[in-house]
């Protein structure tokens, strides 16, 4: 793979290859910069016509490229590959250096170095006595020489922590890069090679390929239209214009990468790929691969500038320059290769600011105004709730730890000074200064260790591990998570608005009833019973008026069902033709797609599809198919038993609806009407653009009833949802009787329930006031009872979702999940808290807007997502329950121990080990608990539920009290109980004592057994339930126990331990094990009795945000609670706690919800894959997370759905 800037390399190669392709890279690039008629003129001037261009590129508009490997390689060499080179990943050493930036670690390093230095200084023995009691009393010379060990051990443990952190980050990047490569291999696009239609990976597309494009595609390269049916493209990602652009051979055949096909289908000749395509050029302009090193001040200046520019009017746009406007989101995401590494939010912000700065002067006033308007109207979408609660909690715990550690140091210093200079009444002697400094350093180290233990840096790690683990496992459950926080939000879902077709049903459609020639057949009729003229008309209509990409293929396995390719409703009709013993393919060979005179493709407004054929005598015949009640209104004749047309009055139509359509619909069948219309030569050519006149006066051929059976696992999945407190609503475009029948089969409607089933029209009538405006109060009257919305448009779906989310009727804000597959479902998917797109039937645009992709299109996979989401929440609560117990106990022990005995019972190195157990290991063990069905038996937590419930608080305090009693008993009476030497009040460099080793050992073992208690957070008694299903948990607990034995028995001076006897070990283990028994006592106490218990870890409510902060938030389009809390909590140490932020960055990485699934990242139906905002490139290199931008400016400039508009002039 060429690494960067194909342009440069290729210019040197062009000379050699010009002989082979009579067309250079430069020619094609400049051709693609033209639009509309200018493009046509250039093609005519330079190549005569498109056929001429094909000849020069040695390709055929019908058969495509030959597909010979040598030819494909040559094209890649000359014209470049279809990928954009990403940024290099960080090396392991860079990650180590970043891990070293953690403030607490730096403080420890400094303290350790000072301690090391001072330990080598020995004041003369004579003077030693004058330095006070604490300094004397060292019996053995060897002991004092071991003073360096503590400093060295701290340095060593710091190195361990740094290596573990760096390795974590490195393996995470590696994992995501692997994921990336998988995604790239699975993105496919349809091309014609050697006359065969095949699907190839997007990265394999080369210049000269003939690609088939259809409704819903995201174009993967630039090209020129060869043939199109009613093709309309959304070019807003490149031009900022929201109107759909009609593409025709006569007026505008230029197709650009990164744009969406909104209607129609066609074929295009690929003329530019990768960095030479229009989107690639923009990326090169934005310098996707380079690091921008702007510092904080520049950001501030930039922010000021922005404010000024908003107030100041802009000069008019230069008309002379060809201006293409690029929305910020597009700049960032089309090919989405702008990869950010896993760390350092600030760096990301810089990179994004870099982009912003290049765009800045080009901003247009209308863009700025439009942006302001858009922002004013958009309600803020709140980001991950869990993130906000966690950050807030981390800040609070951190503050408490800081206070505790400061008080510890102050008390130790004051006590020492009073004891030495006042009680013993000693003067300050110069020789003793180093001895005193050693004491102060020791106190300082104790203080820092208290802080290290108090700061829960394992929290973000636990979140990251838990989410990453869940996402990996969800892949096996057919949930492909694109935005990590969607996983956790899904656990709080209270409503699911689901499509019917393909999600609740199998999307394997078959015609089972038909009404032909005034007769209703309850099963497919024999061909002999239908008049031959009607049958011919029917088969011709089916063959030409179904997309040519839809086919029925022979079964893959013998005895299996024929496989359906393409639109399933059309497959049912083609299957019907085969059941009538006719061959539709023969008709298609006679009338190839190029010969179709005009095609009106299906869209959500028309609800029908029509194809016009030009007959031999110059007349035209149009075939239409669509929803029966819509199309029958446009019919004025119907074919009767003898195959002749008869007048069809409104009265006949009402009869037919009652006798045919309603009975079919009540059996859950979907009714489709097939009709035709002749335009005689005498009337001249009709005005094809006037659809209303064209689509009237039809003659009905027949009405068919199509069955789409309910998936067998759906009723069970829906009842699970209902038990879990989640309301399932069906939103479908189908007729209300069909929808009601299917909803009853699924269990969405129960017999005797008092629920609403509405049609889109009725729904709109009820929610709008006299002026036609939607009123929230009116929606609030409807949505709680609404279960089925039929004949609904995508706008209705969006309105419903928005209405439920914005509603304040329920005591908690509803969390809504939505499924969608069509291009027009995009707005509803984006608006929902969690959007599910269909992996098989879904279009690229739907996948783009979604948070999770269902790779099997199955509703029961959504239930699994709910289970995993709830599991993430519970895993983090389990970890919190465990961690806070350790925190509380360790801080209190270190604090009181230090104040009473002038020395922390747990030494710095021991504390670091405890920190490692409770942070890294426990987060791994508790965050990887697999979900169980019991998670679905409780109601959703809701957005305002605190992270730490009263039951958890009971457990934390209960176990904390038990552990403190044991530890203090051992500390102040241990020497008598075990009949050993007292370890308290030991002099400065005293050897480790058995007494303190027992305290340390018991403390660690109590944590180890308490980790098993922490597996249950709802007061369950059996804490061992399912423990062997989690091998990670078992191996971590066992591994920690083994390492603890090694540390105690062989740790010696570095760990301040002495080997213990078997008896002592048994006592320590018994005291540890008894915390399991104590857990049973705690769970026997009913939480409701303990009124004094408080909850903790509430999220921030919108009302709590002060006005001035809300103003700052104006610049964002999403309120990121985590970011807010971080900003408020920027106390000195917290700002430096890069280690916390690192892991938070990883998580918030997944939150910048607008990753455009880039043009290079086009997916074929079943492939659209793993995006965790791992912004995606078709090259197997580096992966990254866009971290949440740290400044409003950055959030504005390059991220966000409301993209700031930036302008590039494409000069020819």
mmCIF file of C-alpha atoms in Angstrom, residues 845-1153:
data_model
loop_
_atom_site.group_PDB
_atom_site.id
_atom_site.type_symbol
_atom_site.label_atom_id
_atom_site.label_comp_id
_atom_site.label_asym_id
_atom_site.label_seq_id
_atom_site.Cartn_x
_atom_site.Cartn_y
_atom_site.Cartn_z
ATOM 1 C CA UNK A 845 -27.661 5.965 5.480
ATOM 2 C CA UNK A 846 -29.609 4.149 8.204
ATOM 3 C CA UNK A 847 -26.454 2.424 9.439
ATOM 4 C CA UNK A 848 -24.729 5.778 9.463
ATOM 5 C CA UNK A 849 -27.348 7.306 11.757
ATOM 6 C CA UNK A 850 -27.485 4.325 14.104
ATOM 7 C CA UNK A 851 -25.666 3.446 17.330
ATOM 8 C CA UNK A 852 -25.964 -0.331 17.074
ATOM 9 C CA UNK A 853 -26.313 -2.482 13.964
ATOM 10 C CA UNK A 854 -28.334 -5.709 14.222
ATOM 11 C CA UNK A 855 -26.370 -8.075 12.029
ATOM 12 C CA UNK A 856 -29.265 -10.552 11.862
ATOM 13 C CA UNK A 857 -32.109 -7.983 11.651
ATOM 14 C CA UNK A 858 -33.795 -9.816 14.520
ATOM 15 C CA UNK A 859 -35.851 -8.250 17.316
ATOM 16 C CA UNK A 860 -34.639 -10.817 19.863
ATOM 17 C CA UNK A 861 -31.102 -9.424 19.458
ATOM 18 C CA UNK A 862 -32.413 -6.125 20.872
ATOM 19 C CA UNK A 863 -33.408 -7.975 24.048
ATOM 20 C CA UNK A 864 -29.823 -9.231 24.308
ATOM 21 C CA UNK A 865 -28.614 -5.643 23.962
ATOM 22 C CA UNK A 866 -30.878 -4.659 26.889
ATOM 23 C CA UNK A 867 -29.402 -7.489 28.928
ATOM 24 C CA UNK A 868 -25.818 -6.459 28.158
ATOM 25 C CA UNK A 869 -26.626 -2.795 28.851
ATOM 26 C CA UNK A 870 -28.038 -3.621 32.270
ATOM 27 C CA UNK A 871 -25.069 -5.862 32.892
ATOM 28 C CA UNK A 872 -22.625 -3.013 32.205
ATOM 29 C CA UNK A 873 -24.427 -0.856 34.740
ATOM 30 C CA UNK A 874 -24.434 -3.636 37.311
ATOM 31 C CA UNK A 875 -20.777 -4.550 36.698
ATOM 32 C CA UNK A 876 -19.760 -0.996 37.393
ATOM 33 C CA UNK A 877 -21.928 -0.859 40.514
ATOM 34 C CA UNK A 878 -20.314 -4.110 41.719
ATOM 35 C CA UNK A 879 -16.875 -2.646 41.174
ATOM 36 C CA UNK A 880 -17.862 0.548 42.984
ATOM 37 C CA UNK A 881 -19.227 -1.377 45.946
ATOM 38 C CA UNK A 882 -15.929 -3.263 46.220
ATOM 39 C CA UNK A 883 -13.661 -0.309 45.545
ATOM 40 C CA UNK A 884 -15.347 2.089 47.959
ATOM 41 C CA UNK A 885 -15.137 -0.455 50.782
ATOM 42 C CA UNK A 886 -11.381 -0.756 50.217
ATOM 43 C CA UNK A 887 -11.016 3.000 49.850
ATOM 44 C CA UNK A 888 -12.851 3.817 53.052
ATOM 45 C CA UNK A 889 -10.992 1.203 55.088
ATOM 46 C CA UNK A 890 -7.519 1.871 53.666
ATOM 47 C CA UNK A 891 -7.808 5.637 54.069
ATOM 48 C CA UNK A 892 -9.124 5.398 57.643
ATOM 49 C CA UNK A 893 -6.478 2.823 58.630
ATOM 50 C CA UNK A 894 -3.623 4.844 57.126
ATOM 51 C CA UNK A 895 -4.989 8.068 58.605
ATOM 52 C CA UNK A 896 -5.687 6.913 62.214
ATOM 53 C CA UNK A 897 -2.690 4.585 62.244
ATOM 54 C CA UNK A 898 -0.422 7.430 61.208
ATOM 55 C CA UNK A 899 -1.903 9.832 63.750
ATOM 56 C CA UNK A 900 -1.722 7.399 66.671
ATOM 57 C CA UNK A 901 1.478 5.468 65.939
ATOM 58 C CA UNK A 902 3.312 8.062 63.801
ATOM 59 C CA UNK A 903 3.558 5.537 60.985
ATOM 60 C CA UNK A 904 1.071 4.091 58.553
ATOM 61 C CA UNK A 905 0.347 0.437 59.387
ATOM 62 C CA UNK A 906 0.206 -0.146 55.590
ATOM 63 C CA UNK A 907 3.492 0.918 53.956
ATOM 64 C CA UNK A 908 3.671 2.795 50.653
ATOM 65 C CA UNK A 909 4.623 -0.294 48.643
ATOM 66 C CA UNK A 910 1.901 -2.383 50.311
ATOM 67 C CA UNK A 911 -0.633 0.344 49.537
ATOM 68 C CA UNK A 912 0.441 0.307 45.896
ATOM 69 C CA UNK A 913 -0.134 -3.463 45.818
ATOM 70 C CA UNK A 914 -3.579 -3.035 47.410
ATOM 71 C CA UNK A 915 -4.249 -0.320 44.833
ATOM 72 C CA UNK A 916 -3.253 -2.704 42.057
ATOM 73 C CA UNK A 917 -5.564 -5.446 43.409
ATOM 74 C CA UNK A 918 -8.538 -3.204 43.858
ATOM 75 C CA UNK A 919 -8.077 -1.114 40.754
ATOM 76 C CA UNK A 920 -6.732 -3.123 37.880
ATOM 77 C CA UNK A 921 -7.466 -6.684 38.922
ATOM 78 C CA UNK A 922 -10.849 -6.095 40.510
ATOM 79 C CA UNK A 923 -12.005 -4.034 37.565
ATOM 80 C CA UNK A 924 -11.078 -6.936 35.289
ATOM 81 C CA UNK A 925 -12.718 -9.523 37.543
ATOM 82 C CA UNK A 926 -15.968 -7.710 38.283
ATOM 83 C CA UNK A 927 -16.395 -5.980 34.925
ATOM 84 C CA UNK A 928 -16.393 -9.244 33.007
ATOM 85 C CA UNK A 929 -19.322 -10.917 34.784
ATOM 86 C CA UNK A 930 -21.562 -12.451 32.089
ATOM 87 C CA UNK A 931 -25.215 -11.299 32.081
ATOM 88 C CA UNK A 932 -27.997 -13.553 33.340
ATOM 89 C CA UNK A 933 -31.695 -13.727 32.477
ATOM 90 C CA UNK A 934 -32.497 -12.390 35.974
ATOM 91 C CA UNK A 935 -31.384 -8.937 34.751
ATOM 92 C CA UNK A 936 -34.612 -8.839 32.728
ATOM 93 C CA UNK A 937 -36.824 -9.346 35.760
ATOM 94 C CA UNK A 938 -36.400 -5.819 37.108
ATOM 95 C CA UNK A 939 -37.617 -2.454 35.830
ATOM 96 C CA UNK A 940 -35.144 -0.080 34.115
ATOM 97 C CA UNK A 941 -33.095 2.083 36.493
ATOM 98 C CA UNK A 942 -33.913 5.359 34.758
ATOM 99 C CA UNK A 943 -31.654 8.328 34.175
ATOM 100 C CA UNK A 944 -31.824 9.745 37.692
ATOM 101 C CA UNK A 945 -31.108 6.602 39.663
ATOM 102 C CA UNK A 946 -27.961 6.950 41.773
ATOM 103 C CA UNK A 947 -25.040 4.651 41.013
ATOM 104 C CA UNK A 948 -24.809 3.594 44.644
ATOM 105 C CA UNK A 949 -28.159 2.411 45.940
ATOM 106 C CA UNK A 950 -29.054 2.234 49.619
ATOM 107 C CA UNK A 951 -28.483 -1.540 49.602
ATOM 108 C CA UNK A 952 -24.981 -0.969 48.236
ATOM 109 C CA UNK A 953 -24.352 1.753 50.805
ATOM 110 C CA UNK A 954 -25.435 -0.713 53.494
ATOM 111 C CA UNK A 955 -22.926 -3.261 52.164
ATOM 112 C CA UNK A 956 -20.108 -0.707 51.902
ATOM 113 C CA UNK A 957 -20.605 0.627 55.436
ATOM 114 C CA UNK A 958 -21.306 -2.819 56.895
ATOM 115 C CA UNK A 959 -18.148 -4.386 55.508
ATOM 116 C CA UNK A 960 -16.150 -1.223 56.195
ATOM 117 C CA UNK A 961 -17.079 -1.331 59.901
ATOM 118 C CA UNK A 962 -16.249 -5.055 60.134
ATOM 119 C CA UNK A 963 -12.855 -4.614 58.455
ATOM 120 C CA UNK A 964 -11.954 -1.591 60.600
ATOM 121 C CA UNK A 965 -12.808 -3.474 63.810
ATOM 122 C CA UNK A 966 -10.580 -6.417 62.790
ATOM 123 C CA UNK A 967 -7.695 -4.212 61.609
ATOM 124 C CA UNK A 968 -7.710 -1.958 64.704
ATOM 125 C CA UNK A 969 -7.980 -4.981 67.012
ATOM 126 C CA UNK A 970 -4.924 -6.489 65.313
ATOM 127 C CA UNK A 971 -3.114 -3.152 65.289
ATOM 128 C CA UNK A 972 -3.534 -2.321 68.976
ATOM 129 C CA UNK A 973 -3.859 -5.793 70.520
ATOM 130 C CA UNK A 974 -2.322 -8.087 67.903
ATOM 131 C CA UNK A 975 0.974 -8.480 69.703
ATOM 132 C CA UNK A 976 -0.851 -9.895 72.763
ATOM 133 C CA UNK A 977 -3.229 -12.098 70.762
ATOM 134 C CA UNK A 978 -0.465 -13.679 68.686
ATOM 135 C CA UNK A 979 2.218 -13.358 71.356
ATOM 136 C CA UNK A 980 4.668 -11.507 69.118
ATOM 137 C CA UNK A 981 6.742 -8.326 69.344
ATOM 138 C CA UNK A 982 4.913 -5.021 69.190
ATOM 139 C CA UNK A 983 5.426 -3.351 65.776
ATOM 140 C CA UNK A 984 4.094 0.080 66.778
ATOM 141 C CA UNK A 985 6.380 3.086 67.362
ATOM 142 C CA UNK A 986 9.265 1.432 65.519
ATOM 143 C CA UNK A 987 12.234 3.718 64.799
ATOM 144 C CA UNK A 988 12.937 5.137 61.342
ATOM 145 C CA UNK A 989 14.732 2.254 59.645
ATOM 146 C CA UNK A 990 13.433 -0.562 61.827
ATOM 147 C CA UNK A 991 13.161 -3.995 60.160
ATOM 148 C CA UNK A 992 9.701 -5.239 59.128
ATOM 149 C CA UNK A 993 7.745 -6.736 62.041
ATOM 150 C CA UNK A 994 5.545 -9.850 62.203
ATOM 151 C CA UNK A 995 2.883 -7.666 63.803
ATOM 152 C CA UNK A 996 2.482 -5.316 60.851
ATOM 153 C CA UNK A 997 2.826 -8.201 58.352
ATOM 154 C CA UNK A 998 -0.213 -9.898 59.952
ATOM 155 C CA UNK A 999 -2.161 -6.609 59.725
ATOM 156 C CA UNK A 1000 -1.252 -6.240 56.040
ATOM 157 C CA UNK A 1001 -1.974 -9.894 55.206
ATOM 158 C CA UNK A 1002 -5.373 -9.909 56.952
ATOM 159 C CA UNK A 1003 -6.303 -6.642 55.225
ATOM 160 C CA UNK A 1004 -5.537 -8.064 51.748
ATOM 161 C CA UNK A 1005 -7.327 -11.357 52.421
ATOM 162 C CA UNK A 1006 -10.423 -9.523 53.653
ATOM 163 C CA UNK A 1007 -10.475 -7.586 50.359
ATOM 164 C CA UNK A 1008 -10.088 -10.815 48.429
ATOM 165 C CA UNK A 1009 -13.094 -12.497 50.072
ATOM 166 C CA UNK A 1010 -15.070 -9.274 49.947
ATOM 167 C CA UNK A 1011 -14.557 -9.307 46.161
ATOM 168 C CA UNK A 1012 -16.804 -12.398 46.135
ATOM 169 C CA UNK A 1013 -19.386 -10.505 48.244
ATOM 170 C CA UNK A 1014 -19.270 -7.639 45.749
ATOM 171 C CA UNK A 1015 -20.628 -9.921 42.973
ATOM 172 C CA UNK A 1016 -24.162 -9.246 44.201
ATOM 173 C CA UNK A 1017 -25.545 -5.745 44.650
ATOM 174 C CA UNK A 1018 -29.269 -6.267 45.168
ATOM 175 C CA UNK A 1019 -28.977 -7.982 48.548
ATOM 176 C CA UNK A 1020 -28.983 -11.559 47.195
ATOM 177 C CA UNK A 1021 -27.801 -14.192 49.672
ATOM 178 C CA UNK A 1022 -26.036 -16.608 47.339
ATOM 179 C CA UNK A 1023 -22.880 -14.747 46.338
ATOM 180 C CA UNK A 1024 -21.394 -17.839 44.670
ATOM 181 C CA UNK A 1025 -24.182 -18.191 42.109
ATOM 182 C CA UNK A 1026 -22.693 -18.564 38.618
ATOM 183 C CA UNK A 1027 -19.154 -17.874 39.862
ATOM 184 C CA UNK A 1028 -17.681 -20.647 37.702
ATOM 185 C CA UNK A 1029 -19.218 -19.147 34.562
ATOM 186 C CA UNK A 1030 -16.678 -16.375 34.905
ATOM 187 C CA UNK A 1031 -13.234 -17.887 34.503
ATOM 188 C CA UNK A 1032 -11.568 -14.473 34.538
ATOM 189 C CA UNK A 1033 -12.969 -13.802 38.003
ATOM 190 C CA UNK A 1034 -11.871 -17.165 39.389
ATOM 191 C CA UNK A 1035 -8.387 -16.929 37.942
ATOM 192 C CA UNK A 1036 -7.873 -13.366 39.191
ATOM 193 C CA UNK A 1037 -8.960 -14.183 42.756
ATOM 194 C CA UNK A 1038 -6.786 -17.303 42.773
ATOM 195 C CA UNK A 1039 -3.843 -15.488 41.158
ATOM 196 C CA UNK A 1040 -4.021 -12.625 43.644
ATOM 197 C CA UNK A 1041 -3.998 -15.112 46.531
ATOM 198 C CA UNK A 1042 -0.876 -16.855 45.166
ATOM 199 C CA UNK A 1043 0.953 -13.532 44.661
ATOM 200 C CA UNK A 1044 -0.012 -12.490 48.200
ATOM 201 C CA UNK A 1045 1.608 -15.678 49.582
ATOM 202 C CA UNK A 1046 4.782 -14.927 47.596
ATOM 203 C CA UNK A 1047 4.859 -11.282 48.788
ATOM 204 C CA UNK A 1048 4.438 -12.187 52.456
ATOM 205 C CA UNK A 1049 6.770 -15.188 52.513
ATOM 206 C CA UNK A 1050 9.503 -13.851 50.231
ATOM 207 C CA UNK A 1051 8.811 -10.108 49.920
ATOM 208 C CA UNK A 1052 11.135 -9.200 52.772
ATOM 209 C CA UNK A 1053 12.292 -5.608 53.191
ATOM 210 C CA UNK A 1054 10.960 -4.124 49.926
ATOM 211 C CA UNK A 1055 7.409 -5.100 50.930
ATOM 212 C CA UNK A 1056 8.086 -4.587 54.669
ATOM 213 C CA UNK A 1057 7.029 -8.192 55.283
ATOM 214 C CA UNK A 1058 8.278 -11.072 57.401
ATOM 215 C CA UNK A 1059 7.504 -14.718 56.600
ATOM 216 C CA UNK A 1060 4.548 -15.942 58.697
ATOM 217 C CA UNK A 1061 3.978 -19.358 60.227
ATOM 218 C CA UNK A 1062 1.204 -21.755 59.152
ATOM 219 C CA UNK A 1063 -0.845 -20.879 62.262
ATOM 220 C CA UNK A 1064 -0.653 -17.168 61.541
ATOM 221 C CA UNK A 1065 -1.642 -17.798 57.916
ATOM 222 C CA UNK A 1066 -4.658 -19.835 58.993
ATOM 223 C CA UNK A 1067 -5.797 -17.065 61.344
ATOM 224 C CA UNK A 1068 -5.373 -14.427 58.618
ATOM 225 C CA UNK A 1069 -7.325 -16.597 56.142
ATOM 226 C CA UNK A 1070 -10.048 -17.262 58.704
ATOM 227 C CA UNK A 1071 -10.435 -13.521 59.414
ATOM 228 C CA UNK A 1072 -10.606 -12.908 55.660
ATOM 229 C CA UNK A 1073 -13.110 -15.710 55.081
ATOM 230 C CA UNK A 1074 -15.330 -14.481 57.893
ATOM 231 C CA UNK A 1075 -16.161 -11.398 55.798
ATOM 232 C CA UNK A 1076 -18.291 -13.811 53.700
ATOM 233 C CA UNK A 1077 -20.151 -14.848 56.865
ATOM 234 C CA UNK A 1078 -20.482 -11.207 57.886
ATOM 235 C CA UNK A 1079 -21.944 -10.548 54.425
ATOM 236 C CA UNK A 1080 -24.803 -12.927 55.256
ATOM 237 C CA UNK A 1081 -25.461 -10.981 58.489
ATOM 238 C CA UNK A 1082 -25.582 -7.700 56.544
ATOM 239 C CA UNK A 1083 -27.991 -9.050 53.918
ATOM 240 C CA UNK A 1084 -30.337 -10.146 56.730
ATOM 241 C CA UNK A 1085 -30.814 -6.531 57.822
ATOM 242 C CA UNK A 1086 -33.676 -5.024 55.753
ATOM 243 C CA UNK A 1087 -32.492 -1.864 53.969
ATOM 244 C CA UNK A 1088 -35.863 -0.210 54.576
ATOM 245 C CA UNK A 1089 -35.121 -0.111 58.328
ATOM 246 C CA UNK A 1090 -31.898 1.856 57.841
ATOM 247 C CA UNK A 1091 -33.454 5.243 57.181
ATOM 248 C CA UNK A 1092 -30.166 7.116 57.713
ATOM 249 C CA UNK A 1093 -28.520 5.554 54.614
ATOM 250 C CA UNK A 1094 -28.006 7.943 51.718
ATOM 251 C CA UNK A 1095 -27.527 7.153 48.049
ATOM 252 C CA UNK A 1096 -24.605 8.525 46.051
ATOM 253 C CA UNK A 1097 -23.509 9.011 42.470
ATOM 254 C CA UNK A 1098 -26.510 10.899 41.102
ATOM 255 C CA UNK A 1099 -26.249 12.274 37.625
ATOM 256 C CA UNK A 1100 -26.414 16.019 37.136
ATOM 257 C CA UNK A 1101 -29.915 17.226 36.326
ATOM 258 C CA UNK A 1102 -30.269 19.867 33.662
ATOM 259 C CA UNK A 1103 -31.839 22.207 36.222
ATOM 260 C CA UNK A 1104 -28.671 22.021 38.343
ATOM 261 C CA UNK A 1105 -26.428 23.438 35.649
ATOM 262 C CA UNK A 1106 -25.711 27.116 36.370
ATOM 263 C CA UNK A 1107 -26.618 29.650 33.682
ATOM 264 C CA UNK A 1108 -23.076 30.667 32.831
ATOM 265 C CA UNK A 1109 -22.185 27.031 32.186
ATOM 266 C CA UNK A 1110 -25.283 26.598 30.076
ATOM 267 C CA UNK A 1111 -24.053 29.472 27.953
ATOM 268 C CA UNK A 1112 -20.752 27.687 27.439
ATOM 269 C CA UNK A 1113 -22.693 24.576 26.542
ATOM 270 C CA UNK A 1114 -24.498 26.529 23.803
ATOM 271 C CA UNK A 1115 -21.502 25.752 21.625
ATOM 272 C CA UNK A 1116 -21.986 22.020 22.005
ATOM 273 C CA UNK A 1117 -24.893 20.181 20.517
ATOM 274 C CA UNK A 1118 -24.796 17.564 23.198
ATOM 275 C CA UNK A 1119 -24.501 18.048 26.907
ATOM 276 C CA UNK A 1120 -21.624 15.857 27.963
ATOM 277 C CA UNK A 1121 -22.070 15.428 31.694
ATOM 278 C CA UNK A 1122 -18.686 13.811 32.138
ATOM 279 C CA UNK A 1123 -16.973 16.723 30.442
ATOM 280 C CA UNK A 1124 -18.873 19.223 32.620
ATOM 281 C CA UNK A 1125 -17.928 17.474 35.815
ATOM 282 C CA UNK A 1126 -14.321 17.282 34.741
ATOM 283 C CA UNK A 1127 -14.324 20.980 34.076
ATOM 284 C CA UNK A 1128 -15.817 21.805 37.443
ATOM 285 C CA UNK A 1129 -13.516 19.398 39.205
ATOM 286 C CA UNK A 1130 -10.349 20.810 37.819
ATOM 287 C CA UNK A 1131 -8.532 20.989 41.065
ATOM 288 C CA UNK A 1132 -4.782 20.909 40.577
ATOM 289 C CA UNK A 1133 -4.308 17.173 41.044
ATOM 290 C CA UNK A 1134 -7.377 16.271 39.119
ATOM 291 C CA UNK A 1135 -6.307 18.240 36.131
ATOM 292 C CA UNK A 1136 -3.164 16.215 36.212
ATOM 293 C CA UNK A 1137 -4.753 12.866 36.798
ATOM 294 C CA UNK A 1138 -4.057 11.926 33.269
ATOM 295 C CA UNK A 1139 -4.396 8.350 34.175
ATOM 296 C CA UNK A 1140 -8.044 8.810 34.998
ATOM 297 C CA UNK A 1141 -8.537 10.956 31.973
ATOM 298 C CA UNK A 1142 -6.771 8.509 29.727
ATOM 299 C CA UNK A 1143 -9.253 5.862 30.452
ATOM 300 C CA UNK A 1144 -12.110 8.339 30.435
ATOM 301 C CA UNK A 1145 -10.907 9.510 27.060
ATOM 302 C CA UNK A 1146 -11.109 6.007 25.775
ATOM 303 C CA UNK A 1147 -14.694 5.800 26.904
ATOM 304 C CA UNK A 1148 -15.708 9.262 25.842
ATOM 305 C CA UNK A 1149 -13.978 8.457 22.619
ATOM 306 C CA UNK A 1150 -16.932 6.385 21.808
ATOM 307 C CA UNK A 1151 -19.211 9.236 22.523
ATOM 308 C CA UNK A 1152 -18.663 11.709 19.768
ATOM 309 C CA UNK A 1153 -21.741 10.356 18.133
#
